[in-house]
PDB file of C-alpha atoms in Angstrom:
ATOM      1  CA  MET A   1     377.358 182.402 269.447  1.00 97.00           C
ATOM      2  CA  ALA A   2     376.386 183.031 265.824  1.00 97.00           C
ATOM      3  CA  ILE A   3     372.792 182.079 266.621  1.00 97.00           C
ATOM      4  CA  GLN A   4     372.774 184.470 269.578  1.00 98.00           C
ATOM      5  CA  LEU A   5     374.155 187.285 267.431  1.00 98.00           C
ATOM      6  CA  ALA A   6     371.641 186.615 264.649  1.00 98.00           C
ATOM      7  CA  ASN A   7     368.762 186.503 267.112  1.00 98.00           C
ATOM      8  CA  TYR A   8     369.822 189.787 268.715  1.00 98.00           C
ATOM      9  CA  LYS A   9     369.904 191.468 265.305  1.00 98.00           C
ATOM     10  CA  ASP A  10     366.556 189.924 264.404  1.00 98.00           C
ATOM     11  CA  GLN A  11     364.716 190.641 267.655  1.00 98.00           C
ATOM     12  CA  GLY A  12     366.659 193.563 269.123  1.00 98.00           C
ATOM     13  CA  LYS A  13     366.971 191.757 272.456  1.00 97.00           C
ATOM     14  CA  PHE A  14     368.244 188.581 274.066  1.00 97.00           C
ATOM     15  CA  SER A  15     365.778 185.696 274.113  1.00 96.00           C
ATOM     16  CA  LEU A  16     365.463 182.802 276.535  1.00 92.00           C
ATOM     17  CA  THR A  17     367.242 180.021 274.664  1.00 93.00           C
ATOM     18  CA  TYR A  18     366.945 176.261 274.997  1.00 89.00           C
ATOM     19  CA  GLU A  19     369.773 174.093 273.707  1.00 90.00           C
ATOM     20  CA  SER A  20     369.617 170.384 274.394  1.00 85.00           C
ATOM     21  CA  ALA A  21     372.698 168.970 276.094  1.00 84.00           C
ATOM     22  CA  SER A  22     373.370 165.254 276.238  1.00 80.00           C
ATOM     23  CA  SER A  23     373.380 163.601 279.641  1.00 75.00           C
ATOM     24  CA  ARG A  24     373.926 160.059 278.368  1.00 70.00           C
ATOM     25  CA  PHE A  25     376.565 159.345 281.000  1.00 71.00           C
ATOM     26  CA  TYR A  26     373.623 158.258 283.159  1.00 72.00           C
ATOM     27  CA  ALA A  27     371.401 155.222 282.645  1.00 73.00           C
ATOM     28  CA  ASN A  28     367.992 156.073 281.158  1.00 72.00           C
ATOM     29  CA  SER A  29     368.875 159.749 280.849  1.00 72.00           C
ATOM     30  CA  ARG A  30     368.180 161.883 277.817  1.00 76.00           C
ATOM     31  CA  THR A  31     368.951 165.574 277.843  1.00 82.00           C
ATOM     32  CA  GLU A  32     369.463 168.594 280.041  1.00 84.00           C
ATOM     33  CA  THR A  33     368.841 172.207 279.114  1.00 84.00           C
ATOM     34  CA  LEU A  34     371.944 174.134 278.213  1.00 86.00           C
ATOM     35  CA  ARG A  35     371.027 177.781 278.757  1.00 88.00           C
ATOM     36  CA  THR A  36     372.920 179.426 275.942  1.00 90.00           C
ATOM     37  CA  VAL A  37     372.420 183.052 276.954  1.00 95.00           C
ATOM     38  CA  SER A  38     375.018 184.039 279.532  1.00 96.00           C
ATOM     39  CA  LYS A  39     376.784 187.136 280.782  1.00 98.00           C
ATOM     40  CA  ASP A  40     379.676 186.259 278.459  1.00 98.00           C
ATOM     41  CA  SER A  41     377.549 185.590 275.370  1.00 98.00           C
ATOM     42  CA  CYS A  42     375.692 188.880 275.910  1.00 98.00           C
ATOM     43  CA  ALA A  43     378.979 190.780 276.226  1.00 99.00           C
ATOM     44  CA  PHE A  44     380.184 189.279 272.937  1.00 99.00           C
ATOM     45  CA  VAL A  45     376.946 190.032 271.081  1.00 99.00           C
ATOM     46  CA  LYS A  46     376.827 193.611 272.358  1.00 99.00           C
ATOM     47  CA  ALA A  47     380.435 194.151 271.269  1.00 99.00           C
ATOM     48  CA  MET A  48     379.623 192.914 267.769  1.00 99.00           C
ATOM     49  CA  VAL A  49     376.951 195.580 267.306  1.00 98.00           C
ATOM     50  CA  ASP A  50     378.895 198.378 269.015  1.00 98.00           C
ATOM     51  CA  ASP A  51     381.345 200.273 266.798  1.00 97.00           C
ATOM     52  CA  SER A  52     383.408 201.367 269.796  1.00 98.00           C
ATOM     53  CA  PHE A  53     384.857 197.819 270.050  1.00 98.00           C
ATOM     54  CA  ASN A  54     387.729 196.721 267.826  1.00 97.00           C
ATOM     55  CA  ASP A  55     388.183 193.239 266.376  1.00 97.00           C
ATOM     56  CA  HIS A  56     390.814 192.246 268.956  1.00 96.00           C
ATOM     57  CA  GLU A  57     388.354 192.975 271.761  1.00 98.00           C
ATOM     58  CA  ARG A  58     385.535 191.193 269.947  1.00 98.00           C
ATOM     59  CA  LEU A  59     387.661 188.101 269.339  1.00 98.00           C
ATOM     60  CA  SER A  60     388.658 188.012 272.996  1.00 98.00           C
ATOM     61  CA  LEU A  61     384.990 188.245 274.025  1.00 98.00           C
ATOM     62  CA  LEU A  62     384.048 185.525 271.519  1.00 98.00           C
ATOM     63  CA  ARG A  63     386.647 183.168 272.954  1.00 98.00           C
ATOM     64  CA  LYS A  64     385.479 183.899 276.497  1.00 98.00           C
ATOM     65  CA  ALA A  65     381.838 183.312 275.512  1.00 98.00           C
ATOM     66  CA  CYS A  66     382.697 180.002 273.812  1.00 97.00           C
ATOM     67  CA  GLU A  67     384.764 178.882 276.794  1.00 97.00           C
ATOM     68  CA  SER A  68     381.878 179.703 279.128  1.00 96.00           C
ATOM     69  CA  HIS A  69     379.435 177.877 276.840  1.00 94.00           C
ATOM     70  CA  GLY A  70     381.666 174.791 276.743  1.00 94.00           C
ATOM     71  CA  TYR A  71     381.986 174.804 280.528  1.00 94.00           C
ATOM     72  CA  ARG A  72     378.208 174.935 281.017  1.00 92.00           C
ATOM     73  CA  ASN A  73     377.758 172.170 278.458  1.00 90.00           C
ATOM     74  CA  ARG A  74     380.207 169.927 280.324  1.00 90.00           C
ATOM     75  CA  GLU A  75     378.415 170.710 283.599  1.00 89.00           C
ATOM     76  CA  CYS A  76     375.137 169.576 282.030  1.00 87.00           C
ATOM     77  CA  MET A  77     376.748 166.386 280.743  1.00 86.00           C
ATOM     78  CA  ILE A  78     377.848 165.362 284.243  1.00 85.00           C
ATOM     79  CA  GLY A  79     374.504 166.062 285.885  1.00 84.00           C
ATOM     80  CA  LYS A  80     375.110 169.590 287.117  1.00 87.00           C
ATOM     81  CA  GLY A  81     372.423 171.296 285.044  1.00 87.00           C
ATOM     82  CA  ILE A  82     369.425 172.904 286.722  1.00 88.00           C
ATOM     83  CA  ASP A  83     366.400 172.567 284.471  1.00 88.00           C
ATOM     84  CA  ARG A  84     365.587 168.877 284.913  1.00 87.00           C
ATOM     85  CA  HIS A  85     365.919 169.346 288.680  1.00 88.00           C
ATOM     86  CA  LEU A  86     363.577 172.346 288.623  1.00 91.00           C
ATOM     87  CA  PHE A  87     361.116 170.470 286.414  1.00 91.00           C
ATOM     88  CA  ALA A  88     361.060 167.531 288.851  1.00 91.00           C
ATOM     89  CA  LEU A  89     360.378 169.970 291.700  1.00 94.00           C
ATOM     90  CA  TYR A  90     357.558 171.511 289.649  1.00 94.00           C
ATOM     91  CA  VAL A  91     355.979 168.090 289.016  1.00 94.00           C
ATOM     92  CA  LEU A  92     356.259 167.266 292.729  1.00 95.00           C
ATOM     93  CA  SER A  93     354.652 170.582 293.679  1.00 94.00           C
ATOM     94  CA  ARG A  94     351.703 169.817 291.415  1.00 92.00           C
ATOM     95  CA  GLY A  95     351.405 166.255 292.669  1.00 95.00           C
ATOM     96  CA  THR A  96     351.374 167.373 296.296  1.00 97.00           C
ATOM     97  CA  ASN A  97     349.217 170.489 295.743  1.00 95.00           C
ATOM     98  CA  THR A  98     352.071 172.660 296.970  1.00 94.00           C
ATOM     99  CA  ASN A  99     351.912 176.285 295.863  1.00 92.00           C
ATOM    100  CA  SER A 100     355.230 177.604 294.564  1.00 93.00           C
ATOM    101  CA  PRO A 101     355.237 180.994 292.796  1.00 94.00           C
ATOM    102  CA  PHE A 102     358.906 180.449 291.936  1.00 94.00           C
ATOM    103  CA  LEU A 103     358.250 177.134 290.168  1.00 94.00           C
ATOM    104  CA  ASP A 104     355.115 178.521 288.498  1.00 92.00           C
ATOM    105  CA  HIS A 105     357.221 181.366 287.095  1.00 92.00           C
ATOM    106  CA  TYR A 106     359.936 178.919 286.010  1.00 90.00           C
ATOM    107  CA  ILE A 107     357.541 176.685 284.081  1.00 90.00           C
ATOM    108  CA  SER A 108     355.690 179.599 282.445  1.00 91.00           C
ATOM    109  CA  GLN A 109     358.778 181.023 280.697  1.00 90.00           C
ATOM    110  CA  GLN A 110     358.733 180.691 276.928  1.00 92.00           C
ATOM    111  CA  TRP A 111     361.722 179.378 275.020  1.00 92.00           C
ATOM    112  CA  LEU A 112     361.732 181.898 272.170  1.00 95.00           C
ATOM    113  CA  LEU A 113     364.822 180.285 270.701  1.00 96.00           C
ATOM    114  CA  SER A 114     365.025 176.497 270.678  1.00 94.00           C
ATOM    115  CA  THR A 115     368.243 175.069 269.273  1.00 93.00           C
ATOM    116  CA  SER A 116     369.798 171.661 268.929  1.00 89.00           C
ATOM    117  CA  GLN A 117     372.708 169.936 267.256  1.00 84.00           C
ATOM    118  CA  PRO A 118     372.130 166.299 266.274  1.00 79.00           C
ATOM    119  CA  PRO A 119     375.035 163.952 266.886  1.00 71.00           C
ATOM    120  CA  THR A 120     377.778 164.117 264.291  1.00 68.00           C
ATOM    121  CA  LEU A 121     378.012 160.904 262.324  1.00 64.00           C
ATOM    122  CA  THR A 122     381.499 159.488 262.528  1.00 60.00           C
ATOM    123  CA  ASN A 123     383.115 156.732 260.491  1.00 66.00           C
ATOM    124  CA  GLN A 124     380.139 156.747 258.123  1.00 73.00           C
ATOM    125  CA  ILE A 125     381.432 158.899 255.303  1.00 76.00           C
ATOM    126  CA  ASP A 126     384.181 161.442 254.803  1.00 81.00           C
ATOM    127  CA  GLU A 127     381.974 164.499 254.336  1.00 78.00           C
ATOM    128  CA  ASP A 128     384.858 166.669 253.170  1.00 79.00           C
ATOM    129  CA  ALA A 129     385.842 164.211 250.438  1.00 82.00           C
ATOM    130  CA  ASN A 130     382.196 163.506 249.518  1.00 78.00           C
ATOM    131  CA  LYS A 131     380.494 166.875 249.939  1.00 79.00           C
ATOM    132  CA  ASP A 132     377.478 165.798 247.881  1.00 79.00           C
ATOM    133  CA  HIS A 133     376.803 163.068 250.433  1.00 73.00           C
ATOM    134  CA  SER A 134     376.732 165.278 253.506  1.00 75.00           C
ATOM    135  CA  TRP A 135     373.791 164.705 255.804  1.00 74.00           C
ATOM    136  CA  LEU A 136     371.881 167.969 256.010  1.00 76.00           C
ATOM    137  CA  GLY A 137     370.628 167.309 259.522  1.00 76.00           C
ATOM    138  CA  ALA A 138     367.228 167.313 261.134  1.00 80.00           C
ATOM    139  CA  CYS A 139     364.475 169.837 261.680  1.00 84.00           C
ATOM    140  CA  PHE A 140     361.940 170.693 264.373  1.00 88.00           C
ATOM    141  CA  ALA A 141     359.325 173.370 264.893  1.00 91.00           C
ATOM    142  CA  ALA A 142     359.696 176.461 267.026  1.00 94.00           C
ATOM    143  CA  VAL A 143     358.325 175.737 270.510  1.00 93.00           C
ATOM    144  CA  ALA A 144     356.831 179.233 270.903  1.00 95.00           C
ATOM    145  CA  LYS A 145     354.483 180.918 268.430  1.00 96.00           C
ATOM    146  CA  ASP A 146     356.753 183.986 268.363  1.00 97.00           C
ATOM    147  CA  GLY A 147     360.001 182.035 268.434  1.00 97.00           C
ATOM    148  CA  TYR A 148     362.408 180.080 266.272  1.00 98.00           C
ATOM    149  CA  GLY A 149     363.490 176.461 266.090  1.00 96.00           C
ATOM    150  CA  ILE A 150     367.052 176.012 264.845  1.00 96.00           C
ATOM    151  CA  CYS A 151     368.653 172.646 264.240  1.00 93.00           C
ATOM    152  CA  TYR A 152     372.255 172.808 263.080  1.00 90.00           C
ATOM    153  CA  ARG A 153     375.177 170.536 262.368  1.00 87.00           C
ATOM    154  CA  PHE A 154     378.693 170.711 261.016  1.00 84.00           C
ATOM    155  CA  ALA A 155     379.096 168.890 257.690  1.00 82.00           C
ATOM    156  CA  GLY A 156     382.742 167.949 257.918  1.00 78.00           C
ATOM    157  CA  ASN A 157     384.970 171.000 257.762  1.00 81.00           C
ATOM    158  CA  HIS A 158     383.319 172.531 254.714  1.00 81.00           C
ATOM    159  CA  SER A 159     379.901 173.760 255.803  1.00 85.00           C
ATOM    160  CA  ILE A 160     377.397 174.353 258.566  1.00 88.00           C
ATOM    161  CA  CYS A 161     373.850 173.180 257.919  1.00 90.00           C
ATOM    162  CA  ALA A 162     371.049 175.006 259.728  1.00 93.00           C
ATOM    163  CA  HIS A 163     367.306 174.446 259.511  1.00 95.00           C
ATOM    164  CA  ILE A 164     365.351 177.458 260.764  1.00 97.00           C
ATOM    165  CA  THR A 165     361.648 177.235 261.547  1.00 97.00           C
ATOM    166  CA  SER A 166     359.095 179.802 262.636  1.00 98.00           C
ATOM    167  CA  TYR A 167     355.344 180.228 262.443  1.00 98.00           C
ATOM    168  CA  LYS A 168     353.991 182.171 259.477  1.00 96.00           C
ATOM    169  CA  SER A 169     351.220 183.413 261.761  1.00 98.00           C
ATOM    170  CA  SER A 170     353.735 185.428 263.800  1.00 98.00           C
ATOM    171  CA  ASP A 171     354.525 188.961 262.706  1.00 97.00           C
ATOM    172  CA  ARG A 172     357.598 188.952 264.978  1.00 97.00           C
ATOM    173  CA  THR A 173     359.533 186.158 263.278  1.00 98.00           C
ATOM    174  CA  ASP A 174     360.652 185.371 259.749  1.00 98.00           C
ATOM    175  CA  SER A 175     362.878 182.372 258.982  1.00 98.00           C
ATOM    176  CA  HIS A 176     364.334 183.944 255.827  1.00 98.00           C
ATOM    177  CA  ARG A 177     365.216 187.121 257.703  1.00 99.00           C
ATOM    178  CA  PHE A 178     366.838 185.089 260.480  1.00 98.00           C
ATOM    179  CA  GLN A 179     368.805 183.123 257.882  1.00 98.00           C
ATOM    180  CA  LYS A 180     370.197 186.387 256.497  1.00 98.00           C
ATOM    181  CA  TYR A 181     371.298 187.484 259.975  1.00 99.00           C
ATOM    182  CA  LEU A 182     372.800 184.066 260.701  1.00 98.00           C
ATOM    183  CA  ILE A 183     374.887 184.102 257.529  1.00 97.00           C
ATOM    184  CA  GLU A 184     376.028 187.643 258.374  1.00 98.00           C
ATOM    185  CA  ALA A 185     376.943 186.483 261.888  1.00 98.00           C
ATOM    186  CA  PHE A 186     379.066 183.609 260.582  1.00 96.00           C
ATOM    187  CA  HIS A 187     380.913 185.906 258.182  1.00 96.00           C
ATOM    188  CA  SER A 188     381.498 188.642 260.756  1.00 97.00           C
ATOM    189  CA  MET A 189     382.769 186.092 263.290  1.00 97.00           C
ATOM    190  CA  ALA A 190     385.074 184.466 260.723  1.00 95.00           C
ATOM    191  CA  LYS A 191     386.456 187.910 259.882  1.00 95.00           C
ATOM    192  CA  LEU A 192     387.561 188.329 263.506  1.00 96.00           C
ATOM    193  CA  PHE A 193     390.126 185.567 263.050  1.00 94.00           C
ATOM    194  CA  GLU A 194     391.787 187.355 260.132  1.00 92.00           C
ATOM    195  CA  ILE A 195     393.684 189.490 262.651  1.00 89.00           C
ATOM    196  CA  GLU A 196     395.539 186.279 263.535  1.00 86.00           C
ATOM    197  CA  GLY A 197     396.119 185.339 259.907  1.00 81.00           C
ATOM    198  CA  VAL A 198     393.395 182.679 259.868  1.00 77.00           C
ATOM    199  CA  THR A 199     391.009 182.664 256.909  1.00 72.00           C
ATOM    200  CA  PHE A 200     387.969 180.532 256.220  1.00 65.00           C
TER     201      PHE A 200
END
């Protein structure tokens, strides 16, 4: 949700977002697309930039957005995602010379925000006890010339590592600017929990 909030502040709109979801429950499978932007995530983001909402309402919307995100992630993990199915239909349409405006539109959409979280290493090192030995994660390029690539991971309970990429040739993106918005998003979201006496 922090990435969605940062992107909205950076771009002034919601962007088609790709997040890889594991589908390793199935032999020879790799990933499915977890579509991060949802009705619930949009409601949360809009509330965060609208002064007419109070922190109780924002926290409630954040929880609902996270619950919705988790549900869609679990659906992807058990084979109930849609993007690999649509891609297979697209490949079949090309292979059989079948015209499908719907599939052509589907495949032509640009992922302006591509995100991923590498697997968390477990039983390797206690990252909270050995903060200097935390793995900083991986990195990949933005998949669209006017988009961002964001690879993130949780380093124990003490930090979140995020690698943000964008093309210097684009006048619509700026990784340093996005970083500023992402840090702001994390802080503003953490502040929401103070109403329950939780501090970070």
